[in-house]
Amino acid sequence: MSSLYEPRAEHKFSFGLWTVGNPGADQFGPRVRSHRSPVQLVELLAEVGAWGVNLHDNDLVPIDASPAQRQEIVGEFKVALEKHGLTVPMATTNLFSDPAFKDGAFTANDPKVRAYALQKTMQAIDLGVDLGAQTYVCWGGREGVESDASKNPLVALQRYRHALDFLCSYVRDQGYDLKFALEAKPNEPRSDIYLPTTGSMLAFIATLDHPEMVGVNPEVAHEHMCGLNFTHAVAQAWDMGKLFHIDLNDQNYSRYDQDLRFGSQNPKAAFFLVKFLEEVGYSGPRHFDAHAYRSEDWDGVKDFARGCMRSYLIFKEKARAFAEDGEIQALIAEVTASGQADADLLGPYDAERADALRKHVFDRVALGARGLAYEKLDQLTIDLLSGVR
Ligand code: GLT
Ligand code: MN
Ligand code: MN
């Protein structure tokens, strides 16, 4: 294996405890892999070369643990992190597994459930900060409905906003160095989840009391589930200074949430995503929110984790080759080239320019007749990705 494709700390590759720890249970069958403790999962991640490990509160500390048990578990985990040189860049709360959250957490109709969700999240924030996390992900898995008869969507948004405003104030009061990253998903486990896309989340953030503390954690699979172009969502988040974290995986369009190995399903889309992240200089964690096929044993889980990181690095290398490919770059330059006259017409607005533009005579027919050679450009991309170029 070439060292070009070996993970290193500087790549900031991270996995959730729930990802490599996924035991392979699904709707139609039980677990196929034996239980691995958080400490064992840290060992596994160190062995495959990951840099970071992320967690929900209850991935580490069981929901019914006593304070003494919590202290012991966290202590052992910290020793393992130290021993294996792993970091915890991100933490989150499980607000979806316990039956108490069957109607959601921050948006549940029962005020006691909403209050409990806030309490649980404050405690999980304390845990995350104790472990060194600087990003706090909020994924509203059960913040939704099966029937709109059950909840007013406007009221749900107001409750969601109250929760985030409350939590931002809590973090400020504690003096924590922590930012929130909101993760959208269109459906599953609820029939409809509120704020279903990264674009919805970005618009919602602007309505919060402390928008500067809140960004997004887009996930490949979640945008692909609703047929959207993930890289475009990421680009919008980046443009707004809101790409605080990213969940990398893969997904067949329009299916249940598959959480497949990164780059395994839509390699071309994954290539353009990596190309984008590397070219803009995204410097946050590259988190793989995915899990191994149900067919795998623990060796297969390692193959899965290694594969996520390897594919990222292959695409990173391909992005470099794309940027250095004379024929590809010449095609791009040709279609984007303009004369001085066009550049003048497209400057910032002033009355003189507007007047010149109004009077300018365009050769509309010639504009429409021009071939753009995108077929050639895309095939060169395919040649490059498939290794024949
Ligand atoms: C859950 C979900 C993910 C979220 C995790 C954070 S948990 O596995 O499917 O997309 O990122 O809560
Ligand atoms: Mn997912
Ligand atoms: Mn995710």
mmCIF file of C-alpha atoms and ligand atoms in Angstrom:
data_model
loop_
_atom_site.group_PDB
_atom_site.id
_atom_site.type_symbol
_atom_site.label_atom_id
_atom_site.label_comp_id
_atom_site.label_asym_id
_atom_site.label_seq_id
_atom_site.Cartn_x
_atom_site.Cartn_y
_atom_site.Cartn_z
ATOM 1 C CA MET A 1 0.000 0.000 0.000
ATOM 2 C CA SER A 2 1.486 3.340 -0.991
ATOM 3 C CA SER A 3 2.178 5.725 1.901
ATOM 4 C CA LEU A 4 0.311 8.407 -0.040
ATOM 5 C CA TYR A 5 -2.863 6.608 0.977
ATOM 6 C CA GLU A 6 -1.924 5.927 4.614
ATOM 7 C CA PRO A 7 -3.912 7.936 7.178
ATOM 8 C CA ARG A 8 -1.947 10.397 9.273
ATOM 9 C CA ALA A 9 -2.956 12.648 12.179
ATOM 10 C CA GLU A 10 -2.845 15.742 9.969
ATOM 11 C CA HIS A 11 -5.724 14.315 7.878
ATOM 12 C CA LYS A 12 -8.005 14.526 10.934
ATOM 13 C CA PHE A 13 -9.903 11.301 10.218
ATOM 14 C CA SER A 14 -12.420 10.490 12.935
ATOM 15 C CA PHE A 15 -15.073 7.840 13.562
ATOM 16 C CA GLY A 16 -17.958 7.673 16.023
ATOM 17 C CA LEU A 17 -17.997 4.952 18.668
ATOM 18 C CA TRP A 18 -21.390 4.082 17.161
ATOM 19 C CA THR A 19 -19.873 3.613 13.676
ATOM 20 C CA VAL A 20 -17.095 1.071 14.170
ATOM 21 C CA GLY A 21 -19.049 -0.254 17.153
ATOM 22 C CA ASN A 22 -22.129 -0.951 15.037
ATOM 23 C CA PRO A 23 -22.991 -4.626 15.663
ATOM 24 C CA GLY A 24 -24.848 -5.119 12.374
ATOM 25 C CA ALA A 25 -28.408 -5.350 13.678
ATOM 26 C CA ASP A 26 -31.098 -4.139 11.293
ATOM 27 C CA GLN A 27 -34.885 -4.029 11.055
ATOM 28 C CA PHE A 28 -34.955 -7.673 9.978
ATOM 29 C CA GLY A 29 -32.328 -9.345 12.098
ATOM 30 C CA PRO A 30 -30.273 -9.139 15.277
ATOM 31 C CA ARG A 31 -26.653 -8.189 15.817
ATOM 32 C CA VAL A 32 -24.039 -10.263 13.991
ATOM 33 C CA ARG A 33 -20.949 -8.889 15.745
ATOM 34 C CA SER A 34 -20.127 -9.301 19.430
ATOM 35 C CA HIS A 35 -20.071 -6.326 21.789
ATOM 36 C CA ARG A 36 -16.904 -4.221 21.869
ATOM 37 C CA SER A 37 -16.367 -1.785 24.725
ATOM 38 C CA PRO A 38 -15.473 1.868 24.092
ATOM 39 C CA VAL A 39 -11.897 1.112 25.192
ATOM 40 C CA GLN A 40 -11.683 -1.775 22.669
ATOM 41 C CA LEU A 41 -13.042 0.525 19.960
ATOM 42 C CA VAL A 42 -10.360 3.101 20.751
ATOM 43 C CA GLU A 43 -7.783 0.302 20.306
ATOM 44 C CA LEU A 44 -9.347 -0.652 16.971
ATOM 45 C CA LEU A 45 -9.332 2.949 15.742
ATOM 46 C CA ALA A 46 -5.712 3.400 16.773
ATOM 47 C CA GLU A 47 -4.795 0.188 14.938
ATOM 48 C CA VAL A 48 -6.330 1.376 11.653
ATOM 49 C CA GLY A 49 -4.724 4.821 11.945
ATOM 50 C CA ALA A 50 -7.619 7.121 12.863
ATOM 51 C CA TRP A 51 -6.970 10.454 14.591
ATOM 52 C CA GLY A 52 -10.225 11.046 16.445
ATOM 53 C CA VAL A 53 -13.155 9.324 18.090
ATOM 54 C CA ASN A 54 -16.585 10.916 18.551
ATOM 55 C CA LEU A 55 -19.397 9.819 20.805
ATOM 56 C CA HIS A 56 -22.920 10.213 22.060
ATOM 57 C CA ASP A 57 -23.182 10.415 25.852
ATOM 58 C CA ASN A 58 -24.635 6.887 25.986
ATOM 59 C CA ASP A 59 -22.098 5.343 23.600
ATOM 60 C CA LEU A 60 -19.744 5.735 26.551
ATOM 61 C CA VAL A 61 -21.858 6.058 29.683
ATOM 62 C CA PRO A 62 -25.056 3.942 29.892
ATOM 63 C CA ILE A 63 -28.189 6.043 30.392
ATOM 64 C CA ASP A 64 -28.806 4.468 33.827
ATOM 65 C CA ALA A 65 -25.211 4.637 35.132
ATOM 66 C CA SER A 66 -24.659 6.025 38.630
ATOM 67 C CA PRO A 67 -22.319 9.024 39.107
ATOM 68 C CA ALA A 68 -19.647 6.666 40.461
ATOM 69 C CA GLN A 69 -19.966 4.344 37.437
ATOM 70 C CA ARG A 70 -19.823 7.333 35.113
ATOM 71 C CA GLN A 71 -16.608 8.520 36.740
ATOM 72 C CA GLU A 72 -14.994 5.099 36.440
ATOM 73 C CA ILE A 73 -16.007 4.607 32.783
ATOM 74 C CA VAL A 74 -14.846 8.075 31.757
ATOM 75 C CA GLY A 75 -11.579 7.582 33.653
ATOM 76 C CA GLU A 76 -10.831 4.305 31.816
ATOM 77 C CA PHE A 77 -11.726 5.887 28.495
ATOM 78 C CA LYS A 78 -9.376 8.817 29.075
ATOM 79 C CA VAL A 79 -6.539 6.412 29.878
ATOM 80 C CA ALA A 80 -7.189 4.575 26.587
ATOM 81 C CA LEU A 81 -7.267 7.849 24.628
ATOM 82 C CA GLU A 82 -3.989 8.908 26.171
ATOM 83 C CA LYS A 83 -2.364 5.517 25.604
ATOM 84 C CA HIS A 84 -3.335 5.395 21.926
ATOM 85 C CA GLY A 85 -2.962 9.106 21.150
ATOM 86 C CA LEU A 86 -6.566 9.582 20.053
ATOM 87 C CA THR A 87 -8.515 12.800 20.455
ATOM 88 C CA VAL A 88 -12.260 13.493 20.923
ATOM 89 C CA PRO A 89 -13.029 16.354 18.520
ATOM 90 C CA MET A 90 -16.820 16.101 18.635
ATOM 91 C CA ALA A 91 -19.509 14.936 21.038
ATOM 92 C CA THR A 92 -23.282 14.671 20.853
ATOM 93 C CA THR A 93 -26.341 13.499 22.779
ATOM 94 C CA ASN A 94 -28.468 10.458 22.202
ATOM 95 C CA LEU A 95 -31.930 12.040 22.062
ATOM 96 C CA PHE A 96 -33.499 9.299 19.967
ATOM 97 C CA SER A 97 -33.052 5.785 21.440
ATOM 98 C CA ASP A 98 -34.815 5.956 24.796
ATOM 99 C CA PRO A 99 -38.621 5.540 24.666
ATOM 100 C CA ALA A 100 -38.919 8.874 26.501
ATOM 101 C CA PHE A 101 -37.949 10.476 23.178
ATOM 102 C CA LYS A 102 -40.481 8.660 21.010
ATOM 103 C CA ASP A 103 -42.138 12.004 20.179
ATOM 104 C CA GLY A 104 -38.860 13.863 19.793
ATOM 105 C CA ALA A 105 -36.746 15.719 22.349
ATOM 106 C CA PHE A 106 -36.542 19.499 21.893
ATOM 107 C CA THR A 107 -39.794 19.510 19.916
ATOM 108 C CA ALA A 108 -41.748 16.867 21.880
ATOM 109 C CA ASN A 109 -45.268 17.852 22.835
ATOM 110 C CA ASP A 110 -44.740 16.923 26.501
ATOM 111 C CA PRO A 111 -42.939 19.805 28.295
ATOM 112 C CA LYS A 112 -41.346 17.321 30.733
ATOM 113 C CA VAL A 113 -39.702 15.520 27.818
ATOM 114 C CA ARG A 114 -38.402 18.830 26.457
ATOM 115 C CA ALA A 115 -36.978 19.755 29.855
ATOM 116 C CA TYR A 116 -35.397 16.290 30.270
ATOM 117 C CA ALA A 117 -33.827 16.628 26.791
ATOM 118 C CA LEU A 118 -32.234 19.925 27.812
ATOM 119 C CA GLN A 119 -30.945 18.432 31.067
ATOM 120 C CA LYS A 120 -29.509 15.393 29.243
ATOM 121 C CA THR A 121 -27.858 17.626 26.648
ATOM 122 C CA MET A 122 -26.275 19.908 29.283
ATOM 123 C CA GLN A 123 -24.819 16.834 30.985
ATOM 124 C CA ALA A 124 -23.600 15.468 27.651
ATOM 125 C CA ILE A 125 -22.014 18.829 26.837
ATOM 126 C CA ASP A 126 -20.166 18.704 30.178
ATOM 127 C CA LEU A 127 -18.938 15.204 29.288
ATOM 128 C CA GLY A 128 -17.860 16.226 25.791
ATOM 129 C CA VAL A 129 -15.968 19.268 27.035
ATOM 130 C CA ASP A 130 -14.309 17.146 29.738
ATOM 131 C CA LEU A 131 -13.023 14.879 26.946
ATOM 132 C CA GLY A 132 -11.762 17.841 24.902
ATOM 133 C CA ALA A 133 -14.514 18.194 22.295
ATOM 134 C CA GLN A 134 -14.788 21.570 20.556
ATOM 135 C CA THR A 135 -17.754 20.748 18.345
ATOM 136 C CA TYR A 136 -21.159 19.666 19.570
ATOM 137 C CA VAL A 137 -23.418 17.988 17.018
ATOM 138 C CA CYS A 138 -27.195 18.158 17.268
ATOM 139 C CA TRP A 139 -28.974 15.621 15.112
ATOM 140 C CA GLY A 140 -32.719 15.819 15.597
ATOM 141 C CA GLY A 141 -33.488 12.246 14.636
ATOM 142 C CA ARG A 142 -36.879 12.138 16.305
ATOM 143 C CA GLU A 143 -37.697 15.838 15.956
ATOM 144 C CA GLY A 144 -40.555 15.249 13.586
ATOM 145 C CA VAL A 145 -43.879 13.564 13.016
ATOM 146 C CA GLU A 146 -45.698 10.705 11.385
ATOM 147 C CA SER A 147 -48.811 12.871 11.172
ATOM 148 C CA ASP A 148 -49.120 16.649 11.158
ATOM 149 C CA ALA A 149 -52.235 16.127 13.279
ATOM 150 C CA SER A 150 -49.849 15.569 16.192
ATOM 151 C CA LYS A 151 -47.787 18.756 16.095
ATOM 152 C CA ASN A 152 -47.960 22.278 14.744
ATOM 153 C CA PRO A 153 -44.799 22.770 12.632
ATOM 154 C CA LEU A 154 -44.551 26.429 13.643
ATOM 155 C CA VAL A 155 -44.700 25.566 17.336
ATOM 156 C CA ALA A 156 -42.120 22.831 16.755
ATOM 157 C CA LEU A 157 -39.712 25.372 15.267
ATOM 158 C CA GLN A 158 -40.249 27.713 18.217
ATOM 159 C CA ARG A 159 -39.452 24.866 20.630
ATOM 160 C CA TYR A 160 -36.358 23.903 18.618
ATOM 161 C CA ARG A 161 -35.171 27.524 18.692
ATOM 162 C CA HIS A 162 -35.767 27.793 22.436
ATOM 163 C CA ALA A 163 -33.649 24.680 23.034
ATOM 164 C CA LEU A 164 -30.715 25.914 20.970
ATOM 165 C CA ASP A 165 -30.859 29.408 22.467
ATOM 166 C CA PHE A 166 -30.918 27.835 25.947
ATOM 167 C CA LEU A 167 -27.950 25.578 25.179
ATOM 168 C CA CYS A 168 -25.877 28.353 23.595
ATOM 169 C CA SER A 169 -26.420 30.460 26.716
ATOM 170 C CA TYR A 170 -25.428 27.505 28.895
ATOM 171 C CA VAL A 171 -22.165 27.059 26.973
ATOM 172 C CA ARG A 172 -21.416 30.788 27.243
ATOM 173 C CA ASP A 173 -22.174 30.812 30.973
ATOM 174 C CA GLN A 174 -19.831 27.877 31.551
ATOM 175 C CA GLY A 175 -17.106 29.573 29.504
ATOM 176 C CA TYR A 176 -16.781 26.501 27.267
ATOM 177 C CA ASP A 177 -14.914 26.707 23.960
ATOM 178 C CA LEU A 178 -17.623 24.836 22.072
ATOM 179 C CA LYS A 179 -19.588 25.363 18.878
ATOM 180 C CA PHE A 180 -22.771 23.643 17.757
ATOM 181 C CA ALA A 181 -23.146 21.889 14.409
ATOM 182 C CA LEU A 182 -26.706 21.071 13.320
ATOM 183 C CA GLU A 183 -27.197 17.929 11.243
ATOM 184 C CA ALA A 184 -30.161 17.667 8.890
ATOM 185 C CA LYS A 185 -31.898 14.517 7.710
ATOM 186 C CA PRO A 186 -35.159 14.350 5.738
ATOM 187 C CA ASN A 187 -36.714 11.253 7.347
ATOM 188 C CA GLU A 188 -35.922 8.069 9.303
ATOM 189 C CA PRO A 189 -36.566 7.330 12.084
ATOM 190 C CA ARG A 190 -39.525 9.764 11.837
ATOM 191 C CA SER A 191 -41.665 9.886 8.748
ATOM 192 C CA ASP A 192 -40.763 13.568 8.391
ATOM 193 C CA ILE A 193 -37.977 15.254 10.350
ATOM 194 C CA TYR A 194 -38.076 19.033 10.861
ATOM 195 C CA LEU A 195 -35.422 21.132 9.094
ATOM 196 C CA PRO A 196 -34.835 18.332 6.567
ATOM 197 C CA THR A 197 -31.865 19.670 4.607
ATOM 198 C CA THR A 198 -28.616 21.515 5.253
ATOM 199 C CA GLY A 199 -30.159 24.514 3.497
ATOM 200 C CA SER A 200 -33.060 24.517 5.997
ATOM 201 C CA MET A 201 -30.594 24.383 8.882
ATOM 202 C CA LEU A 202 -28.580 27.293 7.490
ATOM 203 C CA ALA A 203 -31.696 29.447 7.256
ATOM 204 C CA PHE A 204 -32.792 28.431 10.777
ATOM 205 C CA ILE A 205 -29.406 29.358 12.302
ATOM 206 C CA ALA A 206 -29.927 32.979 11.272
ATOM 207 C CA THR A 207 -33.003 33.105 13.557
ATOM 208 C CA LEU A 208 -31.095 32.087 16.735
ATOM 209 C CA ASP A 209 -29.888 34.353 19.558
ATOM 210 C CA HIS A 210 -26.235 33.399 19.022
ATOM 211 C CA PRO A 211 -25.901 32.463 15.348
ATOM 212 C CA GLU A 212 -22.118 32.822 15.518
ATOM 213 C CA MET A 213 -21.976 29.756 17.807
ATOM 214 C CA VAL A 214 -23.949 27.535 15.460
ATOM 215 C CA GLY A 215 -23.020 25.958 12.123
ATOM 216 C CA VAL A 216 -23.856 22.742 10.303
ATOM 217 C CA ASN A 217 -22.731 19.123 10.140
ATOM 218 C CA PRO A 218 -23.898 18.016 6.695
ATOM 219 C CA GLU A 219 -23.984 14.262 5.976
ATOM 220 C CA VAL A 220 -23.543 12.813 2.489
ATOM 221 C CA ALA A 221 -26.237 10.169 2.941
ATOM 222 C CA HIS A 222 -28.825 12.576 4.287
ATOM 223 C CA GLU A 223 -28.726 14.890 1.258
ATOM 224 C CA HIS A 224 -28.528 11.960 -1.158
ATOM 225 C CA MET A 225 -31.596 10.354 0.472
ATOM 226 C CA CYS A 226 -33.645 13.263 -0.865
ATOM 227 C CA GLY A 227 -31.863 13.339 -4.201
ATOM 228 C CA LEU A 228 -29.794 16.478 -3.618
ATOM 229 C CA ASN A 229 -26.233 17.299 -4.654
ATOM 230 C CA PHE A 230 -24.251 17.089 -1.410
ATOM 231 C CA THR A 231 -21.290 19.129 -2.604
ATOM 232 C CA HIS A 232 -23.596 22.025 -3.424
ATOM 233 C CA ALA A 233 -24.993 21.982 0.127
ATOM 234 C CA VAL A 234 -21.452 21.885 1.524
ATOM 235 C CA ALA A 235 -20.451 24.770 -0.737
ATOM 236 C CA GLN A 236 -23.308 26.901 0.579
ATOM 237 C CA ALA A 237 -22.358 26.097 4.175
ATOM 238 C CA TRP A 238 -18.743 26.962 3.428
ATOM 239 C CA ASP A 239 -19.741 30.207 1.708
ATOM 240 C CA MET A 240 -21.607 31.226 4.875
ATOM 241 C CA GLY A 241 -18.705 30.293 7.171
ATOM 242 C CA LYS A 242 -20.867 27.530 8.664
ATOM 243 C CA LEU A 243 -19.096 24.286 7.774
ATOM 244 C CA PHE A 244 -18.193 23.378 11.365
ATOM 245 C CA HIS A 245 -18.063 19.596 10.860
ATOM 246 C CA ILE A 246 -18.858 16.984 8.179
ATOM 247 C CA ASP A 247 -20.271 13.438 8.164
ATOM 248 C CA LEU A 248 -18.757 11.427 5.340
ATOM 249 C CA ASN A 249 -20.327 8.193 4.123
ATOM 250 C CA ASP A 250 -22.162 7.019 1.029
ATOM 251 C CA GLN A 251 -25.686 6.241 -0.047
ATOM 252 C CA ASN A 252 -27.790 5.060 -2.919
ATOM 253 C CA TYR A 253 -30.178 7.866 -3.867
ATOM 254 C CA SER A 254 -33.746 7.655 -2.550
ATOM 255 C CA ARG A 255 -33.255 4.730 -0.164
ATOM 256 C CA TYR A 256 -33.235 4.216 3.578
ATOM 257 C CA ASP A 257 -30.225 5.698 5.408
ATOM 258 C CA GLN A 258 -27.492 3.277 4.383
ATOM 259 C CA ASP A 259 -24.367 4.847 5.953
ATOM 260 C CA LEU A 260 -22.105 3.022 3.500
ATOM 261 C CA ARG A 261 -18.318 3.197 3.380
ATOM 262 C CA PHE A 262 -17.180 6.598 2.072
ATOM 263 C CA GLY A 263 -16.819 6.674 -1.714
ATOM 264 C CA SER A 264 -18.224 3.183 -2.187
ATOM 265 C CA GLN A 265 -21.480 4.046 -3.932
ATOM 266 C CA ASN A 266 -21.061 7.305 -5.843
ATOM 267 C CA PRO A 267 -17.309 7.663 -6.348
ATOM 268 C CA LYS A 268 -17.668 10.579 -8.753
ATOM 269 C CA ALA A 269 -19.730 12.568 -6.244
ATOM 270 C CA ALA A 270 -17.226 11.682 -3.512
ATOM 271 C CA PHE A 271 -14.376 12.874 -5.729
ATOM 272 C CA PHE A 272 -15.972 16.285 -6.294
ATOM 273 C CA LEU A 273 -16.672 16.573 -2.573
ATOM 274 C CA VAL A 274 -13.069 15.837 -1.567
ATOM 275 C CA LYS A 275 -11.831 18.121 -4.335
ATOM 276 C CA PHE A 276 -14.008 20.906 -2.930
ATOM 277 C CA LEU A 277 -12.951 20.390 0.706
ATOM 278 C CA GLU A 278 -9.266 20.258 -0.173
ATOM 279 C CA GLU A 279 -9.343 23.212 -2.557
ATOM 280 C CA VAL A 280 -11.136 25.573 -0.168
ATOM 281 C CA GLY A 281 -8.853 24.451 2.668
ATOM 282 C CA TYR A 282 -11.432 22.924 5.021
ATOM 283 C CA SER A 283 -9.411 22.202 8.151
ATOM 284 C CA GLY A 284 -11.968 20.532 10.433
ATOM 285 C CA PRO A 285 -12.339 16.838 11.193
ATOM 286 C CA ARG A 286 -13.171 14.390 8.397
ATOM 287 C CA HIS A 287 -15.669 12.302 10.291
ATOM 288 C CA PHE A 288 -16.888 8.998 8.854
ATOM 289 C CA ASP A 289 -20.467 8.428 10.001
ATOM 290 C CA ALA A 290 -20.847 5.009 8.427
ATOM 291 C CA HIS A 291 -20.696 1.368 9.350
ATOM 292 C CA ALA A 292 -19.534 -1.945 7.929
ATOM 293 C CA TYR A 293 -21.863 -4.220 5.965
ATOM 294 C CA ARG A 294 -23.782 -6.753 8.037
ATOM 295 C CA SER A 295 -21.737 -9.448 6.317
ATOM 296 C CA GLU A 296 -18.581 -8.456 8.197
ATOM 297 C CA ASP A 297 -16.770 -9.720 11.287
ATOM 298 C CA TRP A 298 -14.390 -7.492 13.264
ATOM 299 C CA ASP A 299 -11.681 -7.827 10.599
ATOM 300 C CA GLY A 300 -14.254 -6.612 8.097
ATOM 301 C CA VAL A 301 -14.937 -3.594 10.318
ATOM 302 C CA LYS A 302 -11.253 -2.718 10.105
ATOM 303 C CA ASP A 303 -11.370 -3.147 6.310
ATOM 304 C CA PHE A 304 -14.364 -0.799 6.293
ATOM 305 C CA ALA A 305 -12.627 1.874 8.389
ATOM 306 C CA ARG A 306 -9.384 1.652 6.447
ATOM 307 C CA GLY A 307 -11.375 1.845 3.206
ATOM 308 C CA CYS A 308 -13.104 5.120 4.217
ATOM 309 C CA MET A 309 -9.772 6.822 4.866
ATOM 310 C CA ARG A 310 -8.020 5.284 1.872
ATOM 311 C CA SER A 311 -10.738 6.395 -0.537
ATOM 312 C CA TYR A 312 -10.626 9.939 0.847
ATOM 313 C CA LEU A 313 -6.880 10.053 0.239
ATOM 314 C CA ILE A 314 -7.213 8.534 -3.242
ATOM 315 C CA PHE A 315 -9.733 11.239 -4.178
ATOM 316 C CA LYS A 316 -7.490 13.895 -2.673
ATOM 317 C CA GLU A 317 -4.683 12.675 -4.904
ATOM 318 C CA LYS A 318 -7.029 12.594 -7.908
ATOM 319 C CA ALA A 319 -8.053 16.201 -7.169
ATOM 320 C CA ARG A 320 -4.392 17.184 -7.379
ATOM 321 C CA ALA A 321 -4.078 15.315 -10.685
ATOM 322 C CA PHE A 322 -7.227 17.068 -11.995
ATOM 323 C CA ALA A 323 -5.761 20.470 -11.114
ATOM 324 C CA GLU A 324 -2.466 19.588 -12.835
ATOM 325 C CA ASP A 325 -3.966 17.998 -15.937
ATOM 326 C CA GLY A 326 -3.163 20.277 -18.889
ATOM 327 C CA GLU A 327 -5.949 19.055 -21.136
ATOM 328 C CA ILE A 328 -8.615 19.297 -18.421
ATOM 329 C CA GLN A 329 -7.501 22.742 -17.319
ATOM 330 C CA ALA A 330 -7.340 24.002 -20.914
ATOM 331 C CA LEU A 331 -10.959 22.968 -21.469
ATOM 332 C CA ILE A 332 -12.042 24.770 -18.306
ATOM 333 C CA ALA A 333 -10.022 27.848 -19.216
ATOM 334 C CA GLU A 334 -11.528 27.935 -22.694
ATOM 335 C CA VAL A 335 -15.122 27.906 -21.539
ATOM 336 C CA THR A 336 -14.591 30.482 -18.805
ATOM 337 C CA ALA A 337 -12.310 32.797 -20.831
ATOM 338 C CA SER A 338 -13.616 36.245 -21.598
ATOM 339 C CA GLY A 339 -12.392 39.314 -23.403
ATOM 340 C CA GLN A 340 -11.813 42.646 -21.689
ATOM 341 C CA ALA A 341 -15.163 43.939 -22.979
ATOM 342 C CA ASP A 342 -17.095 41.166 -21.163
ATOM 343 C CA ALA A 343 -15.135 41.767 -17.973
ATOM 344 C CA ASP A 344 -16.018 45.465 -18.113
ATOM 345 C CA LEU A 345 -19.695 44.689 -18.548
ATOM 346 C CA LEU A 346 -19.674 42.421 -15.486
ATOM 347 C CA GLY A 347 -18.074 44.809 -13.004
ATOM 348 C CA PRO A 348 -19.907 46.050 -9.913
ATOM 349 C CA TYR A 349 -23.018 48.124 -10.450
ATOM 350 C CA ASP A 350 -22.746 51.778 -11.312
ATOM 351 C CA ALA A 351 -25.036 53.899 -13.451
ATOM 352 C CA GLU A 352 -22.514 54.117 -16.276
ATOM 353 C CA ARG A 353 -22.018 50.352 -16.426
ATOM 354 C CA ALA A 354 -25.751 49.725 -16.283
ATOM 355 C CA ASP A 355 -26.190 52.129 -19.191
ATOM 356 C CA ALA A 356 -23.437 50.439 -21.208
ATOM 357 C CA LEU A 357 -24.950 47.036 -20.504
ATOM 358 C CA ARG A 358 -28.396 48.181 -21.572
ATOM 359 C CA LYS A 359 -27.000 49.371 -24.885
ATOM 360 C CA HIS A 360 -24.671 46.460 -25.566
ATOM 361 C CA VAL A 361 -25.577 44.279 -28.547
ATOM 362 C CA PHE A 362 -25.140 40.551 -27.851
ATOM 363 C CA ASP A 363 -24.835 37.923 -30.570
ATOM 364 C CA ARG A 364 -27.434 35.687 -28.914
ATOM 365 C CA VAL A 365 -27.389 33.119 -31.719
ATOM 366 C CA ALA A 366 -23.629 32.721 -31.471
ATOM 367 C CA LEU A 367 -23.894 32.343 -27.686
ATOM 368 C CA GLY A 368 -26.399 29.549 -28.101
ATOM 369 C CA ALA A 369 -24.454 27.843 -30.894
ATOM 370 C CA ARG A 370 -21.234 27.474 -28.952
ATOM 371 C CA GLY A 371 -20.363 23.936 -27.827
ATOM 372 C CA LEU A 372 -19.018 23.797 -24.293
ATOM 373 C CA ALA A 373 -17.184 20.444 -24.469
ATOM 374 C CA TYR A 374 -18.549 19.279 -21.114
ATOM 375 C CA GLU A 375 -18.935 15.746 -22.487
ATOM 376 C CA LYS A 376 -15.205 15.676 -23.158
ATOM 377 C CA LEU A 377 -14.439 17.238 -19.782
ATOM 378 C CA ASP A 378 -16.566 14.746 -17.897
ATOM 379 C CA GLN A 379 -15.121 11.772 -19.770
ATOM 380 C CA LEU A 380 -11.603 13.005 -18.986
ATOM 381 C CA THR A 381 -12.720 13.087 -15.340
ATOM 382 C CA ILE A 382 -13.984 9.510 -15.619
ATOM 383 C CA ASP A 383 -10.727 8.437 -17.296
ATOM 384 C CA LEU A 384 -8.778 10.081 -14.493
ATOM 385 C CA LEU A 385 -10.881 8.517 -11.740
ATOM 386 C CA SER A 386 -10.779 5.071 -13.261
ATOM 387 C CA GLY A 387 -7.022 5.127 -13.545
ATOM 388 C CA VAL A 388 -6.629 4.917 -17.305
ATOM 389 C CA ARG A 389 -5.393 8.494 -17.485
HETATM 390 C C1 GLT B 1 -27.083 8.501 14.136
HETATM 391 C C2 GLT B 1 -27.361 9.257 12.893
HETATM 392 C C3 GLT B 1 -26.222 10.078 12.449
HETATM 393 C C4 GLT B 1 -25.869 11.169 13.404
HETATM 394 C C5 GLT B 1 -25.401 10.670 14.711
HETATM 395 C C6 GLT B 1 -25.272 11.831 15.672
HETATM 396 S S1 GLT B 1 -26.300 9.375 15.349
HETATM 397 O O1 GLT B 1 -26.288 7.386 13.860
HETATM 398 O O2 GLT B 1 -27.745 8.343 11.860
HETATM 399 O O3 GLT B 1 -26.391 10.614 11.186
HETATM 400 O O4 GLT B 1 -24.784 11.877 12.874
HETATM 401 O O5 GLT B 1 -26.300 11.908 16.579
HETATM 402 MN MN MN B 2 -26.819 8.616 8.162
HETATM 403 MN MN MN B 3 -24.530 11.683 10.758
#
